[in-house]
Amino acid sequence: MRAFLIVPGDARTVAAAMASDAHALIVDVTGLASPAFFPERRQGAPLFYLRSHDLERDLPAMMAAAPHGIVLPRCEGARDVMRLGARLAVEEAMQGLTDGATQILAFIETARGALALHTLADAGERLVGIAWDAAAMKAEVGAPTARDRAGGLSSPLAQVRALVRLTAAAARVTAIDTPCLPGGDLAGEVESARDDGFEAKLVLEPDQAGFVREFSGRCQG
């Protein structure tokens, strides 16, 4: 089980995250003027994905950092992935980057995105992973809680999670489970994700990344 660590884009936080046990960092750079502060990436360091809630404005600056990939927030189907892929091709050409090198991680955070998941099975070679966000989906469907009375995911959220896993299998990309909500059972969620075939989990703290790696190692042993 791999950990994808979500962090804000300030220099100190990014530097600390680079030293974590995360497989990949997802750095939120919304509104940042320049990515020049990002530390030099050494061999064996986490993969480096950038996220912005305003890709239209921020993508050129994001691509100047030559990230491994770009997060597509609120993805609502293959057309969104292909549209971003076309923009990445232009930016790669303009900035002297290898054509096709920049990957896409699709985040499912809306009802439309959940209903269009099946289209991602044929979204193109740039798509390397599909993640979902339980907190965003809870707000989207207007549910007061993400959990049912038995402690499991509520029915709408459980359906989204299952569709993410199935779609990732069909597309042959990485299935990435939602972050553990505050007060949640991280160990239980990691075990459940592993049992359901998820290859990775979103985490919000460096120590969670270390826990995911250590727990997965114990389970495999």
Short mmCIF file of C-alpha atoms in Angstrom, two decimals:
data_model
loop_
_atom_site.label_atom_id
_atom_site.label_comp_id
_atom_site.label_asym_id
_atom_site.label_seq_id
_atom_site.Cartn_x
_atom_site.Cartn_y
_atom_site.Cartn_z
CA MET A 1 0.00 0.00 0.00
CA ARG A 2 1.46 3.34 -1.09
CA ALA A 3 0.77 6.69 0.58
CA PHE A 4 -0.02 9.81 -1.44
CA LEU A 5 0.59 12.72 0.94
CA ILE A 6 -1.43 15.90 0.36
CA VAL A 7 0.39 19.05 1.52
CA PRO A 8 0.08 22.83 1.10
CA GLY A 9 2.62 24.50 -1.12
CA ASP A 10 4.73 26.41 1.39
CA ALA A 11 8.45 25.68 1.24
CA ARG A 12 8.89 24.39 4.79
CA THR A 13 6.00 21.92 4.57
CA VAL A 14 7.10 20.64 1.17
CA ALA A 15 10.68 20.13 2.37
CA ALA A 16 9.48 18.13 5.38
CA ALA A 17 7.15 16.07 3.21
CA MET A 18 9.98 15.23 0.82
CA ALA A 19 11.69 13.43 3.72
CA SER A 20 8.60 11.40 4.59
CA ASP A 21 7.78 7.79 3.74
CA ALA A 22 5.21 8.88 1.17
CA HIS A 23 5.31 7.29 -2.27
CA ALA A 24 4.12 10.57 -3.76
CA LEU A 25 3.37 14.14 -2.74
CA ILE A 26 0.32 16.05 -3.90
CA VAL A 27 1.24 19.70 -3.42
CA ASP A 28 -1.53 22.31 -3.51
CA VAL A 29 -0.16 25.36 -5.32
CA THR A 30 -3.42 27.25 -5.80
CA GLY A 31 -2.62 30.93 -6.21
CA LEU A 32 1.16 30.61 -5.92
CA ALA A 33 2.99 32.90 -8.32
CA SER A 34 5.95 30.59 -8.90
CA PRO A 35 7.00 27.02 -8.12
CA ALA A 36 10.67 27.99 -7.95
CA PHE A 37 10.94 27.24 -4.23
CA PHE A 38 10.31 23.53 -4.69
CA PRO A 39 13.31 21.56 -3.43
CA GLU A 40 15.54 19.62 -5.75
CA ARG A 41 14.25 16.08 -6.14
CA ARG A 42 16.76 13.39 -5.33
CA GLN A 43 16.71 9.78 -6.43
CA GLY A 44 14.34 7.78 -4.25
CA ALA A 45 12.38 10.87 -3.17
CA PRO A 46 8.58 10.85 -3.42
CA LEU A 47 6.97 11.40 -6.78
CA PHE A 48 5.81 14.97 -7.20
CA TYR A 49 2.25 15.89 -8.26
CA LEU A 50 0.84 19.41 -8.26
CA ARG A 51 -2.74 20.44 -7.62
CA SER A 52 -4.56 23.73 -8.15
CA HIS A 53 -8.23 24.63 -7.94
CA ASP A 54 -7.63 27.03 -10.86
CA LEU A 55 -5.73 25.08 -13.52
CA GLU A 56 -6.69 27.63 -16.16
CA ARG A 57 -4.63 30.25 -14.37
CA ASP A 58 -1.92 28.21 -12.66
CA LEU A 59 -0.96 25.47 -15.13
CA PRO A 60 1.92 27.31 -16.87
CA ALA A 61 3.64 28.01 -13.53
CA MET A 62 2.96 24.45 -12.38
CA MET A 63 4.54 22.99 -15.50
CA ALA A 64 7.64 25.14 -15.01
CA ALA A 65 8.41 22.86 -12.05
CA ALA A 66 8.41 19.80 -14.36
CA PRO A 67 6.27 17.71 -11.99
CA HIS A 68 5.71 14.00 -12.44
CA GLY A 69 2.05 14.81 -12.86
CA ILE A 70 -0.89 17.13 -12.41
CA VAL A 71 -3.98 16.47 -10.29
CA LEU A 72 -7.29 16.96 -12.08
CA PRO A 73 -9.66 18.07 -9.30
CA ARG A 74 -13.41 17.53 -9.61
CA CYS A 75 -12.90 15.30 -12.64
CA GLU A 76 -16.19 14.61 -14.40
CA GLY A 77 -15.23 12.14 -17.08
CA ALA A 78 -12.81 11.24 -19.83
CA ARG A 79 -13.41 14.51 -21.67
CA ASP A 80 -11.95 16.43 -18.72
CA VAL A 81 -8.87 14.18 -18.73
CA MET A 82 -8.39 14.54 -22.48
CA ARG A 83 -8.83 18.31 -22.32
CA LEU A 84 -6.15 18.56 -19.64
CA GLY A 85 -3.95 16.19 -21.63
CA ALA A 86 -4.14 18.51 -24.63
CA ARG A 87 -3.10 21.47 -22.49
CA LEU A 88 -0.23 19.48 -21.00
CA ALA A 89 1.03 18.67 -24.50
CA VAL A 90 1.12 22.38 -25.34
CA GLU A 91 2.89 23.27 -22.09
CA GLU A 92 5.42 20.45 -22.54
CA ALA A 93 6.27 21.77 -26.00
CA MET A 94 6.53 25.38 -24.81
CA GLN A 95 8.71 24.51 -21.81
CA GLY A 96 10.97 21.96 -23.49
CA LEU A 97 9.63 18.97 -21.56
CA THR A 98 9.35 15.44 -22.93
CA ASP A 99 6.13 14.98 -24.88
CA GLY A 100 3.66 12.86 -22.93
CA ALA A 101 5.78 12.72 -19.78
CA THR A 102 3.37 14.56 -17.47
CA GLN A 103 0.88 12.22 -15.81
CA ILE A 104 -2.68 12.90 -14.64
CA LEU A 105 -4.29 11.89 -11.36
CA ALA A 106 -8.08 12.20 -11.54
CA PHE A 107 -9.90 13.14 -8.32
CA ILE A 108 -13.56 12.19 -7.97
CA GLU A 109 -15.26 14.81 -5.79
CA THR A 110 -18.68 15.39 -7.38
CA ALA A 111 -21.80 13.39 -8.17
CA ARG A 112 -21.27 14.00 -11.89
CA GLY A 113 -17.75 12.69 -11.57
CA ALA A 114 -18.97 9.55 -9.83
CA LEU A 115 -21.59 8.90 -12.50
CA ALA A 116 -19.03 9.41 -15.28
CA LEU A 117 -16.39 7.15 -13.76
CA HIS A 118 -16.89 4.43 -16.36
CA THR A 119 -15.65 6.78 -19.09
CA LEU A 120 -12.22 6.92 -17.47
CA ALA A 121 -11.57 3.34 -18.59
CA ASP A 122 -10.59 4.83 -21.97
CA ALA A 123 -9.26 8.24 -20.97
CA GLY A 124 -5.79 7.93 -22.48
CA GLU A 125 -2.26 7.04 -21.45
CA ARG A 126 -1.61 10.11 -19.30
CA LEU A 127 -4.11 8.93 -16.69
CA VAL A 128 -2.18 6.95 -14.06
CA GLY A 129 -4.47 7.01 -11.05
CA ILE A 130 -8.00 7.64 -9.80
CA ALA A 131 -8.63 8.95 -6.28
CA TRP A 132 -11.78 9.90 -4.43
CA ASP A 133 -12.56 12.20 -1.50
CA ALA A 134 -15.16 11.03 1.03
CA ALA A 135 -15.49 14.48 2.64
CA ALA A 136 -16.18 16.15 -0.70
CA MET A 137 -18.67 13.46 -1.71
CA LYS A 138 -20.42 13.67 1.66
CA ALA A 139 -20.95 17.39 1.11
CA GLU A 140 -21.99 16.78 -2.49
CA VAL A 141 -24.83 14.42 -1.56
CA GLY A 142 -25.83 16.44 1.51
CA ALA A 143 -25.21 13.63 3.98
CA PRO A 144 -24.78 14.64 7.64
CA THR A 145 -22.10 11.98 8.11
CA ALA A 146 -19.87 9.76 6.00
CA ARG A 147 -20.66 6.70 8.13
CA ASP A 148 -23.74 4.56 8.59
CA ARG A 149 -24.96 3.39 11.99
CA ALA A 150 -22.82 0.26 11.81
CA GLY A 151 -19.67 2.32 11.28
CA GLY A 152 -19.20 1.57 7.60
CA LEU A 153 -19.32 4.09 4.78
CA SER A 154 -22.80 5.39 4.02
CA SER A 155 -24.41 3.78 0.99
CA PRO A 156 -23.75 6.58 -1.56
CA LEU A 157 -20.11 6.87 -0.53
CA ALA A 158 -19.58 3.12 -0.52
CA GLN A 159 -20.90 3.00 -4.08
CA VAL A 160 -18.51 5.73 -5.21
CA ARG A 161 -15.59 3.90 -3.59
CA ALA A 162 -16.49 0.64 -5.31
CA LEU A 163 -16.84 2.37 -8.68
CA VAL A 164 -13.42 4.01 -8.27
CA ARG A 165 -11.86 0.62 -7.64
CA LEU A 166 -13.63 -1.03 -10.59
CA THR A 167 -12.84 1.82 -12.97
CA ALA A 168 -9.17 1.84 -11.99
CA ALA A 169 -9.04 -1.89 -12.68
CA ALA A 170 -10.66 -1.41 -16.08
CA ALA A 171 -8.30 1.44 -16.95
CA ARG A 172 -5.28 -0.42 -15.50
CA VAL A 173 -4.32 2.55 -13.33
CA THR A 174 -3.74 2.99 -9.60
CA ALA A 175 -6.83 3.03 -7.34
CA ILE A 176 -6.30 5.55 -4.53
CA ASP A 177 -8.57 5.47 -1.47
CA THR A 178 -9.89 8.54 0.35
CA PRO A 179 -8.02 10.15 3.26
CA CYS A 180 -8.95 8.98 6.73
CA LEU A 181 -11.41 11.48 8.19
CA PRO A 182 -10.56 13.11 11.54
CA GLY A 183 -11.19 10.64 14.34
CA GLY A 184 -11.25 7.73 11.93
CA ASP A 185 -9.54 4.35 12.22
CA LEU A 186 -6.52 4.68 9.94
CA ALA A 187 -5.35 1.11 10.53
CA GLY A 188 -8.80 -0.24 9.77
CA GLU A 189 -9.10 1.87 6.63
CA VAL A 190 -5.68 0.81 5.35
CA GLU A 191 -6.55 -2.84 5.93
CA SER A 192 -9.93 -2.42 4.22
CA ALA A 193 -8.34 -0.63 1.27
CA ARG A 194 -5.79 -3.39 0.87
CA ASP A 195 -8.47 -6.09 1.10
CA ASP A 196 -10.55 -4.31 -1.55
CA GLY A 197 -7.62 -4.05 -3.95
CA PHE A 198 -6.69 -0.39 -3.58
CA GLU A 199 -3.00 0.14 -4.28
CA ALA A 200 -2.71 3.48 -2.51
CA LYS A 201 -4.29 5.78 0.06
CA LEU A 202 -4.41 9.54 0.39
CA VAL A 203 -2.97 10.83 3.67
CA LEU A 204 -2.87 14.29 5.23
CA GLU A 205 0.13 14.05 7.58
CA PRO A 206 3.71 12.74 7.14
CA ASP A 207 3.30 10.38 10.09
CA GLN A 208 0.26 8.86 8.39
CA ALA A 209 2.42 8.12 5.35
CA GLY A 210 4.89 6.31 7.57
CA PHE A 211 2.09 4.38 9.24
CA VAL A 212 0.62 3.27 5.90
CA ARG A 213 3.99 1.99 4.76
CA GLU A 214 4.76 0.25 8.06
CA PHE A 215 1.29 -1.27 8.43
CA SER A 216 1.30 -2.56 4.87
CA GLY A 217 4.72 -4.12 5.43
CA ARG A 218 3.48 -5.92 8.53
CA CYS A 219 0.42 -7.20 6.68
CA GLN A 220 2.54 -8.50 3.81
CA GLY A 221 4.92 -10.15 6.25
#
